[in-house]
Short mmCIF file of C-alpha atoms in Angstrom, two decimals:
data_model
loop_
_atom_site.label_atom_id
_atom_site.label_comp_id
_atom_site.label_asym_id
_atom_site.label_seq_id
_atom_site.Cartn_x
_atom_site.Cartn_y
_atom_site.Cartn_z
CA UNK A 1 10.04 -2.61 -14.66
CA UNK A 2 8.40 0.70 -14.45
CA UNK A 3 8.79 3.20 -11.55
CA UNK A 4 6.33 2.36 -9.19
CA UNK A 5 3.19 4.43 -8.70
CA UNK A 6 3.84 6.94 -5.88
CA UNK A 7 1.14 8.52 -3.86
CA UNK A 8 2.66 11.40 -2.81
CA UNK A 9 0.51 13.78 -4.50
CA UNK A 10 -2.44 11.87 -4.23
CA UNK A 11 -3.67 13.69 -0.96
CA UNK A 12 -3.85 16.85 0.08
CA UNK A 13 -1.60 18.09 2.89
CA UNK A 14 1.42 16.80 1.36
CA UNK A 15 3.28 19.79 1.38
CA UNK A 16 4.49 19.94 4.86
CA UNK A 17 5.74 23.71 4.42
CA UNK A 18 2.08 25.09 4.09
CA UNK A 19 0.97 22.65 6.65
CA UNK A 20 3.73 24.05 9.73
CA UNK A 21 3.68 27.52 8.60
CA UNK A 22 -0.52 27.43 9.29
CA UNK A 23 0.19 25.33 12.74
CA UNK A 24 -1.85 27.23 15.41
CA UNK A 25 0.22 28.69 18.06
CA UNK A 26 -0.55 28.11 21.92
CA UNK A 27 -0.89 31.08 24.06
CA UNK A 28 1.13 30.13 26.94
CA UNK A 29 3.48 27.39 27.36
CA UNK A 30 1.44 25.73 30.66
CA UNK A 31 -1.50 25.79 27.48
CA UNK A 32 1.06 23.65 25.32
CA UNK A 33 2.13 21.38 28.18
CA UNK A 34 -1.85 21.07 29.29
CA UNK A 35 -3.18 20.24 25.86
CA UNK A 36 -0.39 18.58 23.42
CA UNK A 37 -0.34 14.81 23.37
CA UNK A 38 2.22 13.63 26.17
CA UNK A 39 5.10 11.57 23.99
CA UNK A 40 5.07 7.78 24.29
CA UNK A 41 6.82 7.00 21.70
CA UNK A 42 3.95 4.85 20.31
CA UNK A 43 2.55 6.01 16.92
CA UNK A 44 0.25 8.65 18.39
CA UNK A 45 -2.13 8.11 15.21
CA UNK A 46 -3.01 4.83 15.76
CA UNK A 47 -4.70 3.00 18.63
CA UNK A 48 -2.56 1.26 21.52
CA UNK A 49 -4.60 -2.20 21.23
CA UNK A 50 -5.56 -4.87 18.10
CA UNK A 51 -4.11 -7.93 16.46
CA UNK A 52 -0.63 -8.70 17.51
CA UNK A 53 1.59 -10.23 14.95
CA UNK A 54 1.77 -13.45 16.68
CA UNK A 55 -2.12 -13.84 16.00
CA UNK A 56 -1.95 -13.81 12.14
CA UNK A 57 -1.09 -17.37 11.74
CA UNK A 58 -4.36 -18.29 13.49
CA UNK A 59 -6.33 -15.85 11.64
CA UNK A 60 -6.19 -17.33 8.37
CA UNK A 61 -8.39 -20.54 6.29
CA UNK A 62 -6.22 -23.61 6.23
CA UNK A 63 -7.68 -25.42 3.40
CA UNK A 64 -7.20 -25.08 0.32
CA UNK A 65 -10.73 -23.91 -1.39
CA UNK A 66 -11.22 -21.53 1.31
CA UNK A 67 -7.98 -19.67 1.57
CA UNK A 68 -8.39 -19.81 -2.52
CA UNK A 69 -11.22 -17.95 -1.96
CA UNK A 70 -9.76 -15.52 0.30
CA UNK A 71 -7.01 -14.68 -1.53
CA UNK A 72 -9.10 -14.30 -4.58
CA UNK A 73 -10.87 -11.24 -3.19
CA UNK A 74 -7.78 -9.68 -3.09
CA UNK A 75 -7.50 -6.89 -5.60
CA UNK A 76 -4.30 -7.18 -6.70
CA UNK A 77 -4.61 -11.07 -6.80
CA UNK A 78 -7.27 -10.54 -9.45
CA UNK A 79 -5.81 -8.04 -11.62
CA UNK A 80 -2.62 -10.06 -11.94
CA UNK A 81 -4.65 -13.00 -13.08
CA UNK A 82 -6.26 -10.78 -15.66
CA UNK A 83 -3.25 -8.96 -16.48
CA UNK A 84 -1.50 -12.25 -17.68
CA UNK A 85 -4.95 -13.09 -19.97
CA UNK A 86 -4.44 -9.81 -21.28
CA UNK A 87 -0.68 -10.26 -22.37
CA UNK A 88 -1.64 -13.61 -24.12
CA UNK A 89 1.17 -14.40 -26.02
CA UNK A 90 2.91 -10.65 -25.74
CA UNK A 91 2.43 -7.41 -25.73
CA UNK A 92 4.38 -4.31 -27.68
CA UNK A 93 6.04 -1.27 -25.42
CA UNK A 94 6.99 1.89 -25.61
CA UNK A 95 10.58 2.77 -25.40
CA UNK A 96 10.29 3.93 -21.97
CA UNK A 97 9.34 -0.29 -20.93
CA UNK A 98 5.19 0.14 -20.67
CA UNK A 99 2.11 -0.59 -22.36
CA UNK A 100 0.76 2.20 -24.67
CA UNK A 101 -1.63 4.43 -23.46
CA UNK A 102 -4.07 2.89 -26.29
CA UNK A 103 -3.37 -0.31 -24.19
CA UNK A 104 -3.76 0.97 -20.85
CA UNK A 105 -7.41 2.37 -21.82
CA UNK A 106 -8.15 -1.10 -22.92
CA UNK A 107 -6.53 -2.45 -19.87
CA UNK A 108 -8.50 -0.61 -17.23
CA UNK A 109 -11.88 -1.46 -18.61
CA UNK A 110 -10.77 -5.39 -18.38
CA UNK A 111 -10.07 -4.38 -14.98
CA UNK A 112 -13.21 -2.13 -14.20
CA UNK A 113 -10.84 0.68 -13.10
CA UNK A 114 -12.19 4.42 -13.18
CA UNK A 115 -9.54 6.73 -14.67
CA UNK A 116 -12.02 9.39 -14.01
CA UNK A 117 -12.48 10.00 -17.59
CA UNK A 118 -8.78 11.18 -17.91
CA UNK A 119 -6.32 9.97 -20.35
CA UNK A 120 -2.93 7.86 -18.10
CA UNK A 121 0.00 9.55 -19.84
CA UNK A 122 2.04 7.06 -18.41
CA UNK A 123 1.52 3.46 -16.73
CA UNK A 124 3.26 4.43 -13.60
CA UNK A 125 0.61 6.61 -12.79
CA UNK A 126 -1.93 3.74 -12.49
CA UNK A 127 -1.23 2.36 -9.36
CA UNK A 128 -3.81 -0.32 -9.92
CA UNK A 129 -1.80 -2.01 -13.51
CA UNK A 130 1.70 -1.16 -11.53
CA UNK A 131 0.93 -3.34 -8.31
CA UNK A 132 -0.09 -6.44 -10.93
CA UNK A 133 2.73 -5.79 -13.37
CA UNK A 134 5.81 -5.61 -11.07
CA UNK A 135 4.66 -8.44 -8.62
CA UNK A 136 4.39 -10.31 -11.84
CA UNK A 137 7.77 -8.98 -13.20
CA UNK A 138 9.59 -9.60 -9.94
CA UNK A 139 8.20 -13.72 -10.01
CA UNK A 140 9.02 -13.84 -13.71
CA UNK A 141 5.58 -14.41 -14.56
CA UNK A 142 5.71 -11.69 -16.92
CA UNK A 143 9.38 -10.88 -18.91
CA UNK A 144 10.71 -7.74 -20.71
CA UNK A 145 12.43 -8.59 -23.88
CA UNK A 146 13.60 -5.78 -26.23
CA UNK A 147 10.20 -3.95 -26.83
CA UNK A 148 7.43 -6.36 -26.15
CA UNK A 149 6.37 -8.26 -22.68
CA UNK A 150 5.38 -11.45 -23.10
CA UNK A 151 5.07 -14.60 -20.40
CA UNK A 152 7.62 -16.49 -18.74
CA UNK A 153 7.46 -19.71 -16.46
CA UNK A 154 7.19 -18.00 -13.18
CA UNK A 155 8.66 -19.09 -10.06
CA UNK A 156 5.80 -21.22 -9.24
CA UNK A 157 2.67 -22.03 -11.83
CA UNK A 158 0.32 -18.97 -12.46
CA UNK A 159 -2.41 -21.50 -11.30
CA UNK A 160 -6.49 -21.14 -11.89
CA UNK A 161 -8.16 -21.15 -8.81
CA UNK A 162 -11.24 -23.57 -10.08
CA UNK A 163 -8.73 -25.91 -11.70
CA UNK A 164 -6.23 -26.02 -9.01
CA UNK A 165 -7.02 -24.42 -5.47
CA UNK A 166 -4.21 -25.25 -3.26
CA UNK A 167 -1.57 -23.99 -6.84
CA UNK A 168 -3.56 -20.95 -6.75
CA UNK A 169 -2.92 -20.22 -2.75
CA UNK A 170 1.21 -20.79 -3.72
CA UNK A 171 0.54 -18.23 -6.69
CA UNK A 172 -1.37 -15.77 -4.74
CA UNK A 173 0.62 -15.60 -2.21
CA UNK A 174 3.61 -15.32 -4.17
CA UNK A 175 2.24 -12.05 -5.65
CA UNK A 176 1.82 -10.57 -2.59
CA UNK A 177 5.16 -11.14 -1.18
CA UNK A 178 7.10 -10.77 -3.88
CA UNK A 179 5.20 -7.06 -4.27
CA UNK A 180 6.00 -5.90 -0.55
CA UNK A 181 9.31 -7.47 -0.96
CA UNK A 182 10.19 -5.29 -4.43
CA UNK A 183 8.47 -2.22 -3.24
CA UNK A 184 10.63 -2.59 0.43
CA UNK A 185 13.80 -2.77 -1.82
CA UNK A 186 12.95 0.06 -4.35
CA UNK A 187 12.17 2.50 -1.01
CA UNK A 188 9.60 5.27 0.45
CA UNK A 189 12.06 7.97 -2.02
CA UNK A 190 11.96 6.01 -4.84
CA UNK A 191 8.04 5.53 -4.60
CA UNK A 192 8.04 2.21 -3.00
CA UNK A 193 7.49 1.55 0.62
CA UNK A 194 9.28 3.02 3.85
CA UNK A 195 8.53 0.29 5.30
CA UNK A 196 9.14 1.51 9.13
CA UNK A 197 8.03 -0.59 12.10
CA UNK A 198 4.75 1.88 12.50
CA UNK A 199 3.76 0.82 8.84
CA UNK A 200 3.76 -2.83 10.27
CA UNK A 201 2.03 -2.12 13.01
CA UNK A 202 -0.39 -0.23 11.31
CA UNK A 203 -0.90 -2.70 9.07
CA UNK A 204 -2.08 -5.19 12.02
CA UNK A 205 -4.84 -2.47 13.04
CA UNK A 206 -6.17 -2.67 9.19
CA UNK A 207 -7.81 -5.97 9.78
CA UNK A 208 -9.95 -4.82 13.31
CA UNK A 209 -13.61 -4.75 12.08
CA UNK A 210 -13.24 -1.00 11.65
CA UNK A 211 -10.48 -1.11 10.12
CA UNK A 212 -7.59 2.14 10.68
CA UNK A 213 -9.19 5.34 11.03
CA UNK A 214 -6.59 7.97 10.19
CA UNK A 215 -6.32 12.02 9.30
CA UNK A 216 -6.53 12.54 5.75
CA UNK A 217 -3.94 15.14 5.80
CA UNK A 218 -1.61 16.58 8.79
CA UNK A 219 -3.49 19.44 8.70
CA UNK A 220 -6.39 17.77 9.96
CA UNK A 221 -4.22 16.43 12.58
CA UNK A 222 -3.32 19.92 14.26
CA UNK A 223 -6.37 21.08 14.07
CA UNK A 224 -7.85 18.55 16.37
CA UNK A 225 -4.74 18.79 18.30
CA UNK A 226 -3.59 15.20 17.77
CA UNK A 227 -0.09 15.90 16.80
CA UNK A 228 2.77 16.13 19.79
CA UNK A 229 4.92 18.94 20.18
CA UNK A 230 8.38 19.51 20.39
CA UNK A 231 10.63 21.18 23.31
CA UNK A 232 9.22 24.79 21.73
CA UNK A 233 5.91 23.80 21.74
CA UNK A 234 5.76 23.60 17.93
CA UNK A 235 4.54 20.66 15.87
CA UNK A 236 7.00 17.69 16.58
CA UNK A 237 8.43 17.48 12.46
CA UNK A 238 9.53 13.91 13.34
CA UNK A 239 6.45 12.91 15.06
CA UNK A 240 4.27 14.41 11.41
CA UNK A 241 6.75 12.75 9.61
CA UNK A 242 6.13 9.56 10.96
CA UNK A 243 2.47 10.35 10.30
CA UNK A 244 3.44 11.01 6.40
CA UNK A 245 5.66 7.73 6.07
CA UNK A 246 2.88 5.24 7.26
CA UNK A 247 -0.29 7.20 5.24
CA UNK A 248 2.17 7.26 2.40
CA UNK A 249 2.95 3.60 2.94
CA UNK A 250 -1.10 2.61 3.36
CA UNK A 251 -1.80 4.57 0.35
CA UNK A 252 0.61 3.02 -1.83
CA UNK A 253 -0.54 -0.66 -0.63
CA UNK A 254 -4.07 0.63 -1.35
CA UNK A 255 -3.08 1.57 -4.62
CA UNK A 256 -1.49 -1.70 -5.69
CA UNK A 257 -4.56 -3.32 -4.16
CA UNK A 258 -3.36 -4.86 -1.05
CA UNK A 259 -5.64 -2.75 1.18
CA UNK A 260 -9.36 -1.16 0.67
CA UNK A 261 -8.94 2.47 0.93
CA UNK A 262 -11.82 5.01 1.67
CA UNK A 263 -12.17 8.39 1.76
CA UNK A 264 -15.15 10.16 4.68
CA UNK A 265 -17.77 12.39 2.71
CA UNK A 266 -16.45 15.33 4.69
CA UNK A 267 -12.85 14.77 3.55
CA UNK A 268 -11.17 14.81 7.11
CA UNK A 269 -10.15 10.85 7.63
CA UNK A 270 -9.29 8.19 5.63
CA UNK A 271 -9.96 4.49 6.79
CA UNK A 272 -8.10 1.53 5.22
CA UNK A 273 -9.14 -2.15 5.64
CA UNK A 274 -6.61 -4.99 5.46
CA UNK A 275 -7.09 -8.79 5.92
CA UNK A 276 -5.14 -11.68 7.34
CA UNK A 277 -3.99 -13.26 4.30
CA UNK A 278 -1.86 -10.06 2.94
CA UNK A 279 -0.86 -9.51 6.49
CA UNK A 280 1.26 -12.49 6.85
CA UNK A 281 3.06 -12.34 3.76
CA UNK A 282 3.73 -8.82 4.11
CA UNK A 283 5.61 -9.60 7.22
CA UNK A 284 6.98 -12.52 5.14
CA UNK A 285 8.11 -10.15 2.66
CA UNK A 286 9.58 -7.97 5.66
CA UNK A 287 11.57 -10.84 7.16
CA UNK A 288 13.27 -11.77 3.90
CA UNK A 289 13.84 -7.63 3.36
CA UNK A 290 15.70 -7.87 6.75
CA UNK A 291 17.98 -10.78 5.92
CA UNK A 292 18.89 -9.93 2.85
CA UNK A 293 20.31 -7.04 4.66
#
């Protein structure tokens, strides 16, 4: 299975040195006391009210067609179904365990993905054939053997959703947890997820009819004066890493095609919408993460 497809460098702002080193300084320390945000120690970049956990189960279709049909919009649903069609029978790889980038090209158009008229070098740059391929991998709907991928018998049938709607839900929803569950194990360092209690709880604001409004980039943060400050009256570093984790987290999910990710015109927030359906098996994917130990 490939490396998964970090987003570190996918936003500007990442390099926290820049960002603290530019951090305005307050004039007098009654000024920092006045104007920083007071510590709670809730996530001070996302709102105190929304969905509670406890509400997801009641949030969701219970029949079959319909929650078919929900899960079906889901991006990474989708491009796992067409990722299977387009191993067929099996696929060669390169030594390094990934399609060519001759097949990748091909691969994105089946999947209407803009590469932005760049060649991938590698497939774990493509977050949106990574999410697909290693929730597939990890169910053994897909298996690497020697230097070709071909299909295997999965841990439950790769179902159709006309033929088959409540197979399809137990398929779907398999891809989902199975991907938060691998990319919880791999880790934030290793390019999966960090998986923190504010990433959940973020998570529940992504399906409010607004979605999560966040700061593109810390920098936009301390300019609007958003971020707390420590004892000194400097930029809290845990407090903007907590920030980074959870927009690092989002972005990744995004990526894979778990969340809709979008970008204002002027550049200054990013706002990601969730829905119900991946909500609940992410937190079933967190719950088996937990006791597994």
């Amino acid at each position: 299975m490939p490396d998964q497809h970090s987003t570190r460098d996918d936003e500007q702002g990442s390099d926290l040195s820049v960002v603290f080193s530019a951090s305005p300084v307050p004039e007098t320390a009654d000024d920092a006391s006045t104007d920083a945000p007071a510590p709670t120690g809730w996530p001070w970049f996302l709102p105190q009210d929304g969905l509670r956990h406890e509400d997801l189960a009641h949030a969701v279709d219970e029949d079959p067609v319909g929650a078919a049909e929900a899960l079906a919009r889901i991006p990474l649903v989708r491009r796992a179904a067409r990722l299977l069609e387009h191993v067929g029978q099996g696929r060669p790889l390169t030594p390094e365990g990934e399609l060519d980038p001759a097949e990748l090209r091909t691969l994105a158009a089946e999947l209407g993905l803009d590469l932005g008229g760049e060649e991938p070098a590698a497939m774990r740059e493509i977050g949106e054939i990574v999410g697909p391929w290693n929730a597939l991998a990890a169910g053994n709907w897909l298996s690497v053997s020697g230097a070709e991928v071909v299909p295997a018998e999965g841990m439950v049938p790769a179902a159709v959703q006309a033929e088959d709607p409540a197979a399809f839900v137990r398929f779907a929803r398999a891809l989902v947890v199975l991907l938060v569950l691998e990319s919880l194990r791999q880790g934030g360092e290793e390019g999966g997820l960090f998986g923190g209690p504010d990433t959940f709880t973020a998570l529940l604001h992504t399906v409010a009819p607004e979605g999560l409004l966040l700061p593109a980039t810390i920098r936009v943060a301390l300019d609007r004066g958003l971020v707390p400050e420590d004892p000194a009256g400097d930029p809290d570093m845990d407090e903007i890493n907590r920030y980074w984790q959870v927009e690092r987290d989002l972005c990744t999910l995004a990526a894979y095609g778990l969340l809709h990710r979008e970008t204002s015109p002027d550049g200054q927030d990013i706002r990601f919408r969730g829905t119900a359906e991946v909500l609940i098996e992410a937190y079933g994917a967190l719950e088996m993460f937990e006791e597994l130990g």
